Amino acid sequence: MMKKTDIDLQMSRFDFPKKYPIFASVTLVLAFYSACSGEKDEPSILEIRDLLDSGHLTESVQKAKDKALTTGKMDQVHYLRGWIYYLRKEDSSAEKEYKLCLKENKNSIDCLRGLAQIEKHKQNFEKAETRYKQALVIAQASKDKEYSSMLLTDLGNLALSQDEREEAMDWYDKSIQVKPEGSAFYGLGFVYLLNRDKSASIRSLKKGLETEYRDLIIKAETYYLLAKLQNDFEKNPKAASESAKKAFELFPAMEKYSKSWEHYSKLSSSK
């Protein structure tokens, strides 16, 4: 086992910020939507996630240190260091840490998924798919529904980023079968929207809002997209205003949420 001082030294080699945005993945669906709708991409939508609850990082660091002290293995420490590098968009450094993690623990789903995300950034889609599927096999073998559902949604997002819509829908459906969760329904709703089936898109978004969400930012985006459809397609600015308000309440720092709420409220009051 490693001594506490050794662990502290290893951790101190990396500057873990006290207040840093925490997010496990960058959802391509959001970027895809921004490109299709002509809106300016706002990376801050992901960067503000969990800012008000940044204790997650401190808790994760402590768990990694405790595990290293108990087992002598540094896999979780390497994962956290890779994660922060990834958030800083230093992919080469993140990749190095994830690979060190896998040397310590070849079955680390987090590190396999981390490598998949980096390959996705590089547009090495086949390699990304391979990594996601490696992680999925491990998750399914351990009967971990949470990880399995998340990875199936990741594969759906990967397919959608290549405009493989039918394949994306298949992955999202599989994710929902394992564990109904809002991100997969959001993905389905978005594919329906791309296919110009706005009624089906609305149904999927509403089904998603009846489930739990791993990421509140995706829930906020669901409300935001639903509001747009309620106003533009259903011609119901009152319902759109209510949905936009819920997106704003989840992330009041997002200007586009406040503007949409204001816009739909004005349309609603004018009728």
Short mmCIF file of C-alpha atoms in Angstrom, two decimals:
data_model
loop_
_atom_site.label_atom_id
_atom_site.label_comp_id
_atom_site.label_asym_id
_atom_site.label_seq_id
_atom_site.Cartn_x
_atom_site.Cartn_y
_atom_site.Cartn_z
CA MET A 1 0.00 0.00 0.00
CA MET A 2 1.07 3.55 -0.61
CA LYS A 3 1.71 5.97 2.19
CA LYS A 4 -0.53 8.97 2.68
CA THR A 5 2.33 11.34 1.95
CA ASP A 6 2.97 9.55 -1.37
CA ILE A 7 -0.66 9.93 -2.37
CA ASP A 8 -0.72 13.59 -1.43
CA LEU A 9 2.43 14.15 -3.47
CA GLN A 10 0.91 12.43 -6.51
CA MET A 11 -2.27 14.49 -6.20
CA SER A 12 -0.41 17.76 -5.62
CA ARG A 13 1.44 17.32 -8.91
CA PHE A 14 -1.80 18.27 -10.56
CA ASP A 15 -3.50 21.57 -9.78
CA PHE A 16 -7.07 20.61 -8.93
CA PRO A 17 -9.06 23.85 -8.94
CA LYS A 18 -11.47 24.46 -6.08
CA LYS A 19 -14.13 25.89 -8.37
CA TYR A 20 -14.14 24.14 -11.72
CA PRO A 21 -17.08 23.18 -13.92
CA ILE A 22 -17.83 19.48 -13.66
CA PHE A 23 -19.15 17.53 -16.62
CA ALA A 24 -18.47 14.01 -17.77
CA SER A 25 -19.27 14.44 -21.42
CA VAL A 26 -19.81 17.03 -24.12
CA THR A 27 -23.03 16.09 -25.85
CA LEU A 28 -22.71 16.37 -29.60
CA VAL A 29 -26.44 16.72 -29.95
CA LEU A 30 -26.23 20.24 -28.50
CA ALA A 31 -23.58 21.33 -30.96
CA PHE A 32 -25.46 19.65 -33.78
CA TYR A 33 -28.61 21.55 -32.90
CA SER A 34 -26.79 24.88 -32.74
CA ALA A 35 -25.33 24.28 -36.20
CA CYS A 36 -28.67 23.29 -37.71
CA SER A 37 -30.63 26.12 -36.14
CA GLY A 38 -28.09 28.76 -37.06
CA GLU A 39 -27.59 29.77 -33.43
CA LYS A 40 -24.20 30.82 -32.16
CA ASP A 41 -22.63 27.97 -30.24
CA GLU A 42 -22.42 28.69 -26.52
CA PRO A 43 -19.83 26.40 -24.90
CA SER A 44 -20.60 27.99 -21.56
CA ILE A 45 -23.83 26.02 -21.47
CA LEU A 46 -21.77 22.99 -20.48
CA GLU A 47 -19.08 24.83 -18.58
CA ILE A 48 -21.50 26.19 -16.00
CA ARG A 49 -22.86 22.76 -15.17
CA ASP A 50 -22.66 21.97 -11.46
CA LEU A 51 -20.79 25.18 -10.65
CA LEU A 52 -23.13 25.66 -7.71
CA ASP A 53 -22.36 22.15 -6.49
CA SER A 54 -18.62 21.91 -7.06
CA GLY A 55 -18.19 19.73 -3.98
CA HIS A 56 -18.47 16.75 -6.33
CA LEU A 57 -14.86 17.21 -7.37
CA THR A 58 -13.55 17.42 -3.81
CA GLU A 59 -15.52 14.29 -2.94
CA SER A 60 -14.14 12.43 -5.97
CA VAL A 61 -10.57 13.42 -5.15
CA GLN A 62 -10.96 12.18 -1.58
CA LYS A 63 -12.40 8.85 -2.75
CA ALA A 64 -9.51 8.42 -5.18
CA LYS A 65 -6.98 9.09 -2.42
CA ASP A 66 -8.76 6.68 -0.06
CA LYS A 67 -8.78 3.94 -2.70
CA ALA A 68 -5.08 4.45 -3.43
CA LEU A 69 -4.25 4.23 0.27
CA THR A 70 -6.25 1.02 0.63
CA THR A 71 -5.25 -0.80 -2.56
CA GLY A 72 -2.02 0.86 -3.65
CA LYS A 73 -3.56 1.39 -7.10
CA MET A 74 -3.62 4.84 -8.68
CA ASP A 75 -6.19 4.19 -11.42
CA GLN A 76 -8.81 6.52 -10.00
CA VAL A 77 -6.22 9.24 -9.41
CA HIS A 78 -5.12 8.98 -13.05
CA TYR A 79 -8.76 9.12 -14.14
CA LEU A 80 -9.40 12.33 -12.21
CA ARG A 81 -6.26 13.94 -13.54
CA GLY A 82 -7.25 12.92 -17.06
CA TRP A 83 -10.74 14.24 -16.48
CA ILE A 84 -9.50 17.69 -15.51
CA TYR A 85 -7.10 17.77 -18.46
CA TYR A 86 -10.06 16.84 -20.67
CA LEU A 87 -12.13 19.70 -19.27
CA ARG A 88 -9.22 22.03 -19.99
CA LYS A 89 -9.21 20.71 -23.56
CA GLU A 90 -5.70 19.31 -23.15
CA ASP A 91 -6.58 16.04 -24.88
CA SER A 92 -3.05 14.68 -25.24
CA SER A 93 -2.42 14.97 -21.50
CA ALA A 94 -5.85 13.52 -20.74
CA GLU A 95 -5.18 10.57 -23.05
CA LYS A 96 -1.89 9.86 -21.28
CA GLU A 97 -3.60 9.80 -17.88
CA TYR A 98 -6.44 7.58 -19.08
CA LYS A 99 -3.96 5.08 -20.49
CA LEU A 100 -2.04 5.06 -17.20
CA CYS A 101 -5.37 4.44 -15.51
CA LEU A 102 -6.03 1.41 -17.73
CA LYS A 103 -2.60 0.00 -16.93
CA GLU A 104 -3.69 -0.05 -13.29
CA ASN A 105 -7.23 -1.20 -14.04
CA LYS A 106 -7.99 -2.49 -17.53
CA ASN A 107 -11.71 -2.60 -16.70
CA SER A 108 -12.10 1.07 -15.81
CA ILE A 109 -15.27 2.12 -17.60
CA ASP A 110 -14.57 5.78 -16.87
CA CYS A 111 -11.15 5.69 -18.53
CA LEU A 112 -12.32 3.70 -21.55
CA ARG A 113 -15.13 6.20 -21.97
CA GLY A 114 -12.68 9.06 -21.54
CA LEU A 115 -10.53 7.72 -24.36
CA ALA A 116 -13.64 7.34 -26.51
CA GLN A 117 -14.50 10.99 -25.97
CA ILE A 118 -11.02 12.05 -27.02
CA GLU A 119 -11.19 9.93 -30.19
CA LYS A 120 -14.58 11.51 -30.90
CA HIS A 121 -12.99 14.96 -30.63
CA LYS A 122 -10.39 13.87 -33.15
CA GLN A 123 -13.21 12.57 -35.38
CA ASN A 124 -11.72 9.09 -35.17
CA PHE A 125 -15.24 7.71 -35.02
CA GLU A 126 -14.38 4.04 -35.45
CA LYS A 127 -11.88 4.15 -32.60
CA ALA A 128 -14.36 6.05 -30.45
CA GLU A 129 -17.03 3.42 -31.14
CA THR A 130 -14.61 0.62 -30.25
CA ARG A 131 -13.78 2.24 -26.91
CA TYR A 132 -17.43 2.87 -26.07
CA LYS A 133 -18.29 -0.73 -26.87
CA GLN A 134 -15.39 -2.04 -24.76
CA ALA A 135 -16.74 -0.06 -21.83
CA LEU A 136 -20.28 -1.26 -22.60
CA VAL A 137 -19.26 -4.92 -22.49
CA ILE A 138 -17.80 -4.39 -19.01
CA ALA A 139 -20.88 -2.49 -17.83
CA GLN A 140 -23.22 -5.18 -19.14
CA ALA A 141 -21.14 -7.97 -17.60
CA SER A 142 -21.39 -6.29 -14.22
CA LYS A 143 -25.12 -5.65 -14.79
CA ASP A 144 -24.63 -1.95 -14.23
CA LYS A 145 -27.75 -0.39 -15.76
CA GLU A 146 -26.62 3.19 -15.14
CA TYR A 147 -23.34 2.83 -17.04
CA SER A 148 -24.94 0.65 -19.72
CA SER A 149 -27.66 3.19 -20.40
CA MET A 150 -25.17 6.05 -20.47
CA LEU A 151 -22.85 4.29 -22.91
CA LEU A 152 -25.72 3.34 -25.21
CA THR A 153 -26.71 7.01 -25.28
CA ASP A 154 -23.06 7.90 -26.00
CA LEU A 155 -23.17 5.55 -28.99
CA GLY A 156 -26.37 7.21 -30.14
CA ASN A 157 -24.73 10.63 -29.91
CA LEU A 158 -21.72 9.31 -31.81
CA ALA A 159 -23.94 8.01 -34.61
CA LEU A 160 -25.88 11.26 -34.73
CA SER A 161 -22.68 13.26 -35.02
CA GLN A 162 -22.14 11.39 -38.29
CA ASP A 163 -25.77 11.98 -39.33
CA GLU A 164 -26.52 8.25 -39.08
CA ARG A 165 -30.03 8.89 -37.83
CA GLU A 166 -31.54 5.40 -37.91
CA GLU A 167 -28.53 3.96 -36.10
CA ALA A 168 -28.68 6.78 -33.55
CA MET A 169 -32.36 6.06 -32.87
CA ASP A 170 -31.58 2.37 -32.41
CA TRP A 171 -28.94 3.15 -29.78
CA TYR A 172 -31.26 5.57 -27.98
CA ASP A 173 -34.05 2.98 -27.96
CA LYS A 174 -31.66 0.40 -26.48
CA SER A 175 -30.61 2.89 -23.83
CA ILE A 176 -34.22 3.52 -22.85
CA GLN A 177 -34.91 -0.22 -22.66
CA VAL A 178 -32.07 -0.62 -20.17
CA LYS A 179 -33.03 2.42 -18.10
CA PRO A 180 -35.40 5.21 -19.18
CA GLU A 181 -33.47 8.47 -18.86
CA GLY A 182 -33.98 11.94 -20.26
CA SER A 183 -30.81 12.20 -22.35
CA ALA A 184 -31.82 9.31 -24.62
CA PHE A 185 -35.33 10.74 -25.06
CA TYR A 186 -33.77 14.10 -25.90
CA GLY A 187 -31.64 12.37 -28.54
CA LEU A 188 -34.72 10.68 -30.01
CA GLY A 189 -36.62 13.96 -30.00
CA PHE A 190 -33.80 15.65 -31.82
CA VAL A 191 -33.60 12.95 -34.51
CA TYR A 192 -37.36 13.21 -35.05
CA LEU A 193 -36.93 16.95 -35.44
CA LEU A 194 -34.20 16.45 -38.05
CA ASN A 195 -36.58 14.11 -39.84
CA ARG A 196 -39.25 16.84 -39.76
CA ASP A 197 -41.56 14.80 -37.53
CA LYS A 198 -42.27 17.55 -35.03
CA SER A 199 -45.18 15.78 -33.34
CA ALA A 200 -43.00 12.75 -32.56
CA SER A 201 -40.24 15.09 -31.41
CA ILE A 202 -42.56 16.75 -28.90
CA ARG A 203 -43.78 13.37 -27.63
CA SER A 204 -40.21 12.17 -27.05
CA LEU A 205 -39.19 15.35 -25.27
CA LYS A 206 -42.21 15.15 -22.98
CA LYS A 207 -41.53 11.48 -22.20
CA GLY A 208 -37.98 12.43 -21.27
CA LEU A 209 -39.25 15.04 -18.84
CA GLU A 210 -41.16 12.29 -17.03
CA THR A 211 -37.88 10.49 -16.25
CA GLU A 212 -34.73 11.27 -14.32
CA TYR A 213 -31.79 13.04 -15.95
CA ARG A 214 -28.13 12.31 -15.38
CA ASP A 215 -27.33 15.85 -16.51
CA LEU A 216 -29.55 18.77 -15.58
CA ILE A 217 -28.19 20.75 -18.51
CA ILE A 218 -29.80 18.21 -20.86
CA LYS A 219 -33.06 18.62 -18.96
CA ALA A 220 -32.81 22.38 -19.42
CA GLU A 221 -32.10 21.89 -23.13
CA THR A 222 -35.14 19.62 -23.35
CA TYR A 223 -37.35 22.37 -21.98
CA TYR A 224 -35.69 24.90 -24.28
CA LEU A 225 -36.23 22.83 -27.42
CA LEU A 226 -39.74 21.89 -26.35
CA ALA A 227 -40.58 25.59 -25.89
CA LYS A 228 -39.42 26.33 -29.43
CA LEU A 229 -41.61 23.56 -30.85
CA GLN A 230 -44.60 24.56 -28.73
CA ASN A 231 -44.39 28.09 -30.08
CA ASP A 232 -43.35 27.51 -33.69
CA PHE A 233 -45.21 24.28 -34.42
CA GLU A 234 -48.10 24.08 -31.96
CA LYS A 235 -48.65 27.87 -31.99
CA ASN A 236 -48.96 27.82 -28.21
CA PRO A 237 -46.81 30.63 -26.79
CA LYS A 238 -48.28 30.17 -23.30
CA ALA A 239 -47.02 26.58 -23.10
CA ALA A 240 -43.75 27.69 -24.67
CA SER A 241 -43.35 30.39 -22.02
CA GLU A 242 -43.89 27.83 -19.25
CA SER A 243 -41.29 25.46 -20.71
CA ALA A 244 -38.77 28.24 -21.27
CA LYS A 245 -39.27 29.38 -17.68
CA LYS A 246 -38.39 25.88 -16.43
CA ALA A 247 -35.20 25.90 -18.49
CA PHE A 248 -34.33 29.30 -17.02
CA GLU A 249 -35.03 28.09 -13.47
CA LEU A 250 -32.59 25.23 -13.95
CA PHE A 251 -29.82 27.49 -15.33
CA PRO A 252 -30.61 31.18 -14.83
CA ALA A 253 -27.10 32.13 -15.95
CA MET A 254 -27.91 31.09 -19.51
CA GLU A 255 -28.93 34.18 -21.46
CA LYS A 256 -30.72 32.23 -24.19
CA TYR A 257 -33.10 30.74 -21.60
CA SER A 258 -34.03 34.12 -20.15
CA LYS A 259 -34.48 35.61 -23.61
CA SER A 260 -36.70 32.76 -24.79
CA TRP A 261 -38.85 33.01 -21.66
CA GLU A 262 -39.19 36.75 -22.14
CA HIS A 263 -39.98 36.37 -25.84
CA TYR A 264 -42.66 33.70 -25.43
CA SER A 265 -44.19 35.52 -22.47
CA LYS A 266 -44.62 38.65 -24.58
CA LEU A 267 -46.20 36.62 -27.38
CA SER A 268 -48.53 34.96 -24.91
CA SER A 269 -49.66 38.24 -23.32
CA SER A 270 -50.30 39.84 -26.70
CA LYS A 271 -52.92 37.25 -27.59
#
